[in-house]
Amino acid sequence: GAVVSQHPSWVICKSGTSVKIECRSLDFQATTMFWYRQFPKQSLMLMATSNEGSKATYEQGVEKDKFLINHASLTLSTLTVTSAHPEDSSFYICSASEDLIGGTDTQYFGPGTRLTVL
Amino acid sequence: GQQLNQSPQSMFIQEGEDVSMNCTSSSIFNTWLWYKQEPGEGPVLLIALYKAGELTSNGRLTAQFGITRKDSFLNISASIPSDVGIYFCAGPGGSNYKLTFGKGTLLTVNP
């Protein structure tokens, strides 16, 4: 149980284009989903927290107009990197938490999406 | 903000050896999580700890939640080549159940 998928697993795009990454919880309903970015040989850095039906909460320094997050259902969240530039190239990972507020804090991670912007 | 100090940063061991890594925090955590990440993959949850003093095993892996609630360790016994990867400790900090991650321990196992 607790499987999270991401699509695509990798994407290459031209500078200036937008890229959408999907995150799905396959066998549970995710009240909250999280988006992380990971640069080579570094730890995961939280970008934003997404709650179903409400606006995402972005971490300090993360541009909300550049990284658009939509959490339209309890099983799907999307991250759109708008007007991507080479410095946006990174490994983007989502996670999902199946517990309601007041429950445990365990997050289950997707396999990640490797974005390369040329 | 909350910080997690994870050590060691890297380990090079021979197959069959036992491994120990730990994590300390600047503040109290109510949950400790240990993840393993292999190249090009997302982190996979290994062990979750929810109570101070708790000792939990998952196969050859054992983790403990420190009684001060500011530390945790992960042991791997009789390591095998497929144990290679980066091991992260994590704990929830602040609101919205955000996770704070340690910087990871890179484990290399020589056959």
PDB file of C-alpha atoms in Angstrom:
ATOM      1  CA  GLY A   1       0.000   0.000   0.000  1.00  0.00           C
ATOM      2  CA  ALA A   2       0.818   3.735   0.053  1.00  0.00           C
ATOM      3  CA  VAL A   3       2.080   3.976  -3.511  1.00  0.00           C
ATOM      4  CA  VAL A   4       2.752   7.334  -5.118  1.00  0.00           C
ATOM      5  CA  SER A   5       3.427   7.729  -8.822  1.00  0.00           C
ATOM      6  CA  GLN A   6       4.837  10.601 -10.833  1.00  0.00           C
ATOM      7  CA  HIS A   7       4.621  11.362 -14.506  1.00  0.00           C
ATOM      8  CA  PRO A   8       6.718  11.870 -16.463  1.00  0.00           C
ATOM      9  CA  SER A   9       9.782  10.225 -14.971  1.00  0.00           C
ATOM     10  CA  TRP A  10      11.997  12.495 -17.018  1.00  0.00           C
ATOM     11  CA  VAL A  11      11.499  15.431 -19.351  1.00  0.00           C
ATOM     12  CA  ILE A  12      13.713  17.571 -21.516  1.00  0.00           C
ATOM     13  CA  CYS A  13      12.403  20.924 -22.647  1.00  0.00           C
ATOM     14  CA  LYS A  14      13.556  24.104 -24.264  1.00  0.00           C
ATOM     15  CA  SER A  15      14.166  27.245 -22.270  1.00  0.00           C
ATOM     16  CA  GLY A  16      11.033  29.355 -21.997  1.00  0.00           C
ATOM     17  CA  THR A  17       8.546  26.510 -22.225  1.00  0.00           C
ATOM     18  CA  SER A  18       6.328  25.194 -19.443  1.00  0.00           C
ATOM     19  CA  VAL A  19       6.369  21.693 -18.049  1.00  0.00           C
ATOM     20  CA  LYS A  20       3.685  19.934 -16.025  1.00  0.00           C
ATOM     21  CA  ILE A  21       4.493  17.136 -13.596  1.00  0.00           C
ATOM     22  CA  GLU A  22       1.763  14.935 -12.141  1.00  0.00           C
ATOM     23  CA  CYS A  23       1.766  13.264  -8.756  1.00  0.00           C
ATOM     24  CA  ARG A  24      -0.804  10.603  -7.936  1.00  0.00           C
ATOM     25  CA  SER A  25      -1.545   8.582  -4.840  1.00  0.00           C
ATOM     26  CA  LEU A  26      -2.586   5.218  -6.234  1.00  0.00           C
ATOM     27  CA  ASP A  27      -4.092   3.376  -3.306  1.00  0.00           C
ATOM     28  CA  PHE A  28      -4.965   6.020  -0.785  1.00  0.00           C
ATOM     29  CA  GLN A  29      -6.450   9.459  -0.558  1.00  0.00           C
ATOM     30  CA  ALA A  30      -3.872  12.139   0.068  1.00  0.00           C
ATOM     31  CA  THR A  31      -5.119  15.038   2.086  1.00  0.00           C
ATOM     32  CA  THR A  32      -1.789  16.725   1.709  1.00  0.00           C
ATOM     33  CA  MET A  33       0.844  16.507  -0.976  1.00  0.00           C
ATOM     34  CA  PHE A  34       4.305  18.010  -0.914  1.00  0.00           C
ATOM     35  CA  TRP A  35       6.648  19.050  -3.688  1.00  0.00           C
ATOM     36  CA  TYR A  36      10.416  18.859  -3.248  1.00  0.00           C
ATOM     37  CA  ARG A  37      13.396  19.719  -5.371  1.00  0.00           C
ATOM     38  CA  GLN A  38      16.697  17.913  -5.102  1.00  0.00           C
ATOM     39  CA  PHE A  39      19.942  19.033  -6.674  1.00  0.00           C
ATOM     40  CA  PRO A  40      22.772  16.535  -7.233  1.00  0.00           C
ATOM     41  CA  LYS A  41      24.327  15.233  -4.035  1.00  0.00           C
ATOM     42  CA  GLN A  42      22.041  17.327  -1.897  1.00  0.00           C
ATOM     43  CA  SER A  43      19.124  16.640   0.361  1.00  0.00           C
ATOM     44  CA  LEU A  44      15.494  17.230  -0.490  1.00  0.00           C
ATOM     45  CA  MET A  45      14.300  20.803  -0.223  1.00  0.00           C
ATOM     46  CA  LEU A  46      10.616  21.422   0.291  1.00  0.00           C
ATOM     47  CA  MET A  47       9.115  23.774  -2.261  1.00  0.00           C
ATOM     48  CA  ALA A  48       5.463  23.813  -1.300  1.00  0.00           C
ATOM     49  CA  THR A  49       2.688  22.088   0.592  1.00  0.00           C
ATOM     50  CA  SER A  50      -0.511  21.364  -1.254  1.00  0.00           C
ATOM     51  CA  ASN A  51      -3.875  20.676   0.348  1.00  0.00           C
ATOM     52  CA  GLU A  52      -6.779  19.419  -1.703  1.00  0.00           C
ATOM     53  CA  GLY A  53      -9.126  22.196  -2.681  1.00  0.00           C
ATOM     54  CA  SER A  54      -7.040  25.053  -1.359  1.00  0.00           C
ATOM     55  CA  LYS A  55      -4.092  27.144  -2.412  1.00  0.00           C
ATOM     56  CA  ALA A  56      -0.633  25.750  -1.951  1.00  0.00           C
ATOM     57  CA  THR A  57       1.674  27.083   0.728  1.00  0.00           C
ATOM     58  CA  TYR A  58       5.071  27.925  -0.667  1.00  0.00           C
ATOM     59  CA  GLU A  59       8.361  27.890   1.176  1.00  0.00           C
ATOM     60  CA  GLN A  60      10.370  31.048   1.465  1.00  0.00           C
ATOM     61  CA  GLY A  61      12.258  31.801  -1.703  1.00  0.00           C
ATOM     62  CA  VAL A  62      10.049  29.678  -3.959  1.00  0.00           C
ATOM     63  CA  GLU A  63       8.252  31.727  -6.616  1.00  0.00           C
ATOM     64  CA  LYS A  64       4.595  30.764  -6.631  1.00  0.00           C
ATOM     65  CA  ASP A  65       4.031  32.282 -10.061  1.00  0.00           C
ATOM     66  CA  LYS A  66       6.816  30.184 -11.504  1.00  0.00           C
ATOM     67  CA  PHE A  67       5.929  26.912  -9.819  1.00  0.00           C
ATOM     68  CA  LEU A  68       2.175  26.522 -10.146  1.00  0.00           C
ATOM     69  CA  ILE A  69       0.614  23.847  -7.989  1.00  0.00           C
ATOM     70  CA  ASN A  70      -2.872  22.445  -8.360  1.00  0.00           C
ATOM     71  CA  HIS A  71      -4.321  19.850  -5.990  1.00  0.00           C
ATOM     72  CA  ALA A  72      -7.644  19.231  -7.669  1.00  0.00           C
ATOM     73  CA  SER A  73      -8.498  15.908  -6.059  1.00  0.00           C
ATOM     74  CA  LEU A  74      -7.480  13.703  -3.167  1.00  0.00           C
ATOM     75  CA  THR A  75      -5.343  11.607  -5.483  1.00  0.00           C
ATOM     76  CA  LEU A  76      -3.771  14.126  -7.847  1.00  0.00           C
ATOM     77  CA  SER A  77      -1.510  17.134  -7.543  1.00  0.00           C
ATOM     78  CA  THR A  78       0.298  18.831 -10.392  1.00  0.00           C
ATOM     79  CA  LEU A  79       3.360  21.054 -10.483  1.00  0.00           C
ATOM     80  CA  THR A  80       3.829  23.285 -13.519  1.00  0.00           C
ATOM     81  CA  VAL A  81       7.206  24.880 -14.039  1.00  0.00           C
ATOM     82  CA  THR A  82       6.424  27.949 -16.119  1.00  0.00           C
ATOM     83  CA  SER A  83       8.900  29.585 -18.473  1.00  0.00           C
ATOM     84  CA  ALA A  84      11.544  27.071 -17.490  1.00  0.00           C
ATOM     85  CA  HIS A  85      15.208  28.029 -17.583  1.00  0.00           C
ATOM     86  CA  PRO A  86      18.355  25.905 -17.291  1.00  0.00           C
ATOM     87  CA  GLU A  87      18.683  26.725 -13.605  1.00  0.00           C
ATOM     88  CA  ASP A  88      15.321  25.008 -13.050  1.00  0.00           C
ATOM     89  CA  SER A  89      16.896  21.721 -14.113  1.00  0.00           C
ATOM     90  CA  SER A  90      16.615  19.437 -11.120  1.00  0.00           C
ATOM     91  CA  PHE A  91      15.029  16.315  -9.693  1.00  0.00           C
ATOM     92  CA  TYR A  92      11.467  17.072  -8.601  1.00  0.00           C
ATOM     93  CA  ILE A  93       9.883  14.708  -6.107  1.00  0.00           C
ATOM     94  CA  CYS A  94       6.387  14.705  -4.698  1.00  0.00           C
ATOM     95  CA  SER A  95       5.150  13.041  -1.560  1.00  0.00           C
ATOM     96  CA  ALA A  96       1.737  12.358  -0.160  1.00  0.00           C
ATOM     97  CA  SER A  97       0.386  11.996   3.326  1.00  0.00           C
ATOM     98  CA  GLU A  98      -2.707   9.911   3.840  1.00  0.00           C
ATOM     99  CA  ASP A  99      -3.482  11.044   7.320  1.00  0.00           C
ATOM    100  CA  LEU A 100      -5.824  13.788   8.287  1.00  0.00           C
ATOM    101  CA  ILE A 101      -4.588  16.561  10.480  1.00  0.00           C
ATOM    102  CA  GLY A 102      -4.030  15.148  13.921  1.00  0.00           C
ATOM    103  CA  GLY A 103      -2.734  11.862  12.609  1.00  0.00           C
ATOM    104  CA  THR A 104       0.757  10.665  11.892  1.00  0.00           C
ATOM    105  CA  ASP A 105       3.185  12.513   9.702  1.00  0.00           C
ATOM    106  CA  THR A 106       4.469   9.779   7.442  1.00  0.00           C
ATOM    107  CA  GLN A 107       4.990  10.839   3.863  1.00  0.00           C
ATOM    108  CA  TYR A 108       5.270   8.476   0.936  1.00  0.00           C
ATOM    109  CA  PHE A 109       7.354   9.622  -1.966  1.00  0.00           C
ATOM    110  CA  GLY A 110       6.952   9.346  -5.696  1.00  0.00           C
ATOM    111  CA  PRO A 111       9.836   8.125  -7.860  1.00  0.00           C
ATOM    112  CA  GLY A 112      10.754  11.645  -8.938  1.00  0.00           C
ATOM    113  CA  THR A 113      10.876  13.527 -12.231  1.00  0.00           C
ATOM    114  CA  ARG A 114      14.168  14.535 -13.773  1.00  0.00           C
ATOM    115  CA  LEU A 115      13.753  17.891 -15.528  1.00  0.00           C
ATOM    116  CA  THR A 116      16.410  19.105 -17.914  1.00  0.00           C
ATOM    117  CA  VAL A 117      15.988  22.527 -19.468  1.00  0.00           C
ATOM    118  CA  LEU A 118      18.131  23.202 -22.498  1.00  0.00           C
TER     119      LEU A 118
ATOM    120  CA  GLY B   1      14.206  26.747  11.616  1.00  0.00           C
ATOM    121  CA  GLN B   2      14.666  23.218  12.815  1.00  0.00           C
ATOM    122  CA  GLN B   3      17.800  21.462  11.748  1.00  0.00           C
ATOM    123  CA  LEU B   4      18.755  17.836  11.575  1.00  0.00           C
ATOM    124  CA  ASN B   5      22.387  16.865  11.830  1.00  0.00           C
ATOM    125  CA  GLN B   6      23.026  13.503  10.263  1.00  0.00           C
ATOM    126  CA  SER B   7      26.275  11.611  10.535  1.00  0.00           C
ATOM    127  CA  PRO B   8      28.370  10.279   9.082  1.00  0.00           C
ATOM    128  CA  GLN B   9      28.126  11.958   5.686  1.00  0.00           C
ATOM    129  CA  SER B  10      29.405   8.851   3.963  1.00  0.00           C
ATOM    130  CA  MET B  11      30.497   5.331   4.767  1.00  0.00           C
ATOM    131  CA  PHE B  12      32.532   2.794   2.832  1.00  0.00           C
ATOM    132  CA  ILE B  13      32.186  -0.701   4.246  1.00  0.00           C
ATOM    133  CA  GLN B  14      32.750  -4.312   3.317  1.00  0.00           C
ATOM    134  CA  GLU B  15      29.876  -6.637   2.663  1.00  0.00           C
ATOM    135  CA  GLY B  16      28.821  -8.333   5.875  1.00  0.00           C
ATOM    136  CA  GLU B  17      29.746  -5.471   8.164  1.00  0.00           C
ATOM    137  CA  ASP B  18      27.255  -3.723  10.397  1.00  0.00           C
ATOM    138  CA  VAL B  19      26.471  -0.046   9.877  1.00  0.00           C
ATOM    139  CA  SER B  20      25.290   2.634  12.246  1.00  0.00           C
ATOM    140  CA  MET B  21      24.215   6.175  11.464  1.00  0.00           C
ATOM    141  CA  ASN B  22      22.501   8.771  13.573  1.00  0.00           C
ATOM    142  CA  CYS B  23      20.566  11.946  13.493  1.00  0.00           C
ATOM    143  CA  THR B  24      20.236  14.731  16.045  1.00  0.00           C
ATOM    144  CA  SER B  25      17.915  17.676  16.078  1.00  0.00           C
ATOM    145  CA  SER B  26      17.974  21.085  17.658  1.00  0.00           C
ATOM    146  CA  SER B  27      14.437  20.623  18.891  1.00  0.00           C
ATOM    147  CA  ILE B  28      12.054  17.891  19.961  1.00  0.00           C
ATOM    148  CA  PHE B  29      10.480  15.735  17.269  1.00  0.00           C
ATOM    149  CA  ASN B  30       7.335  13.668  17.729  1.00  0.00           C
ATOM    150  CA  THR B  31       8.113  11.390  14.827  1.00  0.00           C
ATOM    151  CA  TRP B  32      11.327  10.122  13.323  1.00  0.00           C
ATOM    152  CA  LEU B  33      11.422   8.686   9.837  1.00  0.00           C
ATOM    153  CA  TRP B  34      14.223   6.908   8.041  1.00  0.00           C
ATOM    154  CA  TYR B  35      14.278   6.811   4.251  1.00  0.00           C
ATOM    155  CA  LYS B  36      16.562   5.252   1.668  1.00  0.00           C
ATOM    156  CA  GLN B  37      17.091   6.813  -1.729  1.00  0.00           C
ATOM    157  CA  GLU B  38      18.715   5.065  -4.656  1.00  0.00           C
ATOM    158  CA  PRO B  39      20.063   6.987  -7.665  1.00  0.00           C
ATOM    159  CA  GLY B  40      17.308   8.443  -9.810  1.00  0.00           C
ATOM    160  CA  GLU B  41      14.569   7.341  -7.449  1.00  0.00           C
ATOM    161  CA  GLY B  42      12.461   8.922  -4.772  1.00  0.00           C
ATOM    162  CA  PRO B  43      13.040   8.150  -1.094  1.00  0.00           C
ATOM    163  CA  VAL B  44      11.506   4.955   0.206  1.00  0.00           C
ATOM    164  CA  LEU B  45      10.317   4.785   3.782  1.00  0.00           C
ATOM    165  CA  LEU B  46      12.273   2.225   5.802  1.00  0.00           C
ATOM    166  CA  ILE B  47      11.153   2.747   9.374  1.00  0.00           C
ATOM    167  CA  ALA B  48       8.819   5.151  11.140  1.00  0.00           C
ATOM    168  CA  LEU B  49       9.139   5.853  14.863  1.00  0.00           C
ATOM    169  CA  TYR B  50       6.359   7.501  16.819  1.00  0.00           C
ATOM    170  CA  LYS B  51       7.259   7.137  20.483  1.00  0.00           C
ATOM    171  CA  ALA B  52      10.280   8.149  22.544  1.00  0.00           C
ATOM    172  CA  GLY B  53      12.385   5.099  23.351  1.00  0.00           C
ATOM    173  CA  GLU B  54      10.760   3.048  20.606  1.00  0.00           C
ATOM    174  CA  LEU B  55      12.969   0.444  18.968  1.00  0.00           C
ATOM    175  CA  THR B  56      11.699  -0.870  15.656  1.00  0.00           C
ATOM    176  CA  SER B  57      13.111  -3.403  13.236  1.00  0.00           C
ATOM    177  CA  ASN B  58      12.522  -3.986   9.552  1.00  0.00           C
ATOM    178  CA  GLY B  59      14.502  -7.026   8.483  1.00  0.00           C
ATOM    179  CA  ARG B  60      18.174  -6.234   8.955  1.00  0.00           C
ATOM    180  CA  LEU B  61      17.381  -2.636   9.823  1.00  0.00           C
ATOM    181  CA  THR B  62      16.806  -1.381  13.338  1.00  0.00           C
ATOM    182  CA  ALA B  63      16.012   2.170  14.355  1.00  0.00           C
ATOM    183  CA  GLN B  64      15.459   3.793  17.702  1.00  0.00           C
ATOM    184  CA  PHE B  65      13.702   6.962  18.777  1.00  0.00           C
ATOM    185  CA  GLY B  66      15.893   8.620  21.414  1.00  0.00           C
ATOM    186  CA  ILE B  67      14.363   9.188  24.819  1.00  0.00           C
ATOM    187  CA  THR B  68      15.191  12.882  24.653  1.00  0.00           C
ATOM    188  CA  ARG B  69      13.178  12.994  21.393  1.00  0.00           C
ATOM    189  CA  LYS B  70      16.057  14.897  19.834  1.00  0.00           C
ATOM    190  CA  ASP B  71      17.892  11.994  18.253  1.00  0.00           C
ATOM    191  CA  SER B  72      17.514   8.723  16.422  1.00  0.00           C
ATOM    192  CA  PHE B  73      19.810   6.071  15.046  1.00  0.00           C
ATOM    193  CA  LEU B  74      19.591   3.524  12.274  1.00  0.00           C
ATOM    194  CA  ASN B  75      21.545   0.282  12.267  1.00  0.00           C
ATOM    195  CA  ILE B  76      21.980  -2.074   9.346  1.00  0.00           C
ATOM    196  CA  SER B  77      23.282  -5.513  10.181  1.00  0.00           C
ATOM    197  CA  ALA B  78      25.215  -7.807   7.848  1.00  0.00           C
ATOM    198  CA  SER B  79      25.265  -5.316   4.988  1.00  0.00           C
ATOM    199  CA  ILE B  80      24.852  -6.486   1.404  1.00  0.00           C
ATOM    200  CA  PRO B  81      25.629  -4.709  -1.882  1.00  0.00           C
ATOM    201  CA  SER B  82      22.001  -3.706  -2.436  1.00  0.00           C
ATOM    202  CA  ASP B  83      22.115  -1.645   0.749  1.00  0.00           C
ATOM    203  CA  VAL B  84      23.988   0.968  -1.270  1.00  0.00           C
ATOM    204  CA  GLY B  85      22.210   4.300  -1.358  1.00  0.00           C
ATOM    205  CA  ILE B  86      21.633   7.493   0.560  1.00  0.00           C
ATOM    206  CA  TYR B  87      19.901   7.186   3.896  1.00  0.00           C
ATOM    207  CA  PHE B  88      17.963  10.180   5.158  1.00  0.00           C
ATOM    208  CA  CYS B  89      16.496  10.835   8.541  1.00  0.00           C
ATOM    209  CA  ALA B  90      13.479  13.107   8.650  1.00  0.00           C
ATOM    210  CA  GLY B  91      11.073  14.515  11.128  1.00  0.00           C
ATOM    211  CA  PRO B  92       8.075  16.777  11.033  1.00  0.00           C
ATOM    212  CA  GLY B  93       8.736  20.346  11.995  1.00  0.00           C
ATOM    213  CA  GLY B  94       6.351  23.222  12.212  1.00  0.00           C
ATOM    214  CA  SER B  95       2.878  23.292  10.805  1.00  0.00           C
ATOM    215  CA  ASN B  96       1.285  21.346   7.964  1.00  0.00           C
ATOM    216  CA  TYR B  97       3.378  18.308   8.843  1.00  0.00           C
ATOM    217  CA  LYS B  98       6.290  19.484   6.757  1.00  0.00           C
ATOM    218  CA  LEU B  99       9.293  17.225   6.943  1.00  0.00           C
ATOM    219  CA  THR B 100      12.774  18.390   7.745  1.00  0.00           C
ATOM    220  CA  PHE B 101      15.439  16.167   6.218  1.00  0.00           C
ATOM    221  CA  GLY B 102      18.945  15.438   7.300  1.00  0.00           C
ATOM    222  CA  LYS B 103      21.653  15.840   4.670  1.00  0.00           C
ATOM    223  CA  GLY B 104      21.899  12.115   4.203  1.00  0.00           C
ATOM    224  CA  THR B 105      24.445   9.363   4.705  1.00  0.00           C
ATOM    225  CA  LEU B 106      25.873   7.888   1.525  1.00  0.00           C
ATOM    226  CA  LEU B 107      26.504   4.192   2.036  1.00  0.00           C
ATOM    227  CA  THR B 108      28.824   2.231  -0.219  1.00  0.00           C
ATOM    228  CA  VAL B 109      29.160  -1.511   0.278  1.00  0.00           C
ATOM    229  CA  ASN B 110      32.117  -3.271  -1.281  1.00  0.00           C
ATOM    230  CA  PRO B 111      31.378  -6.866  -2.236  1.00  0.00           C
TER     231      PRO B 111
END
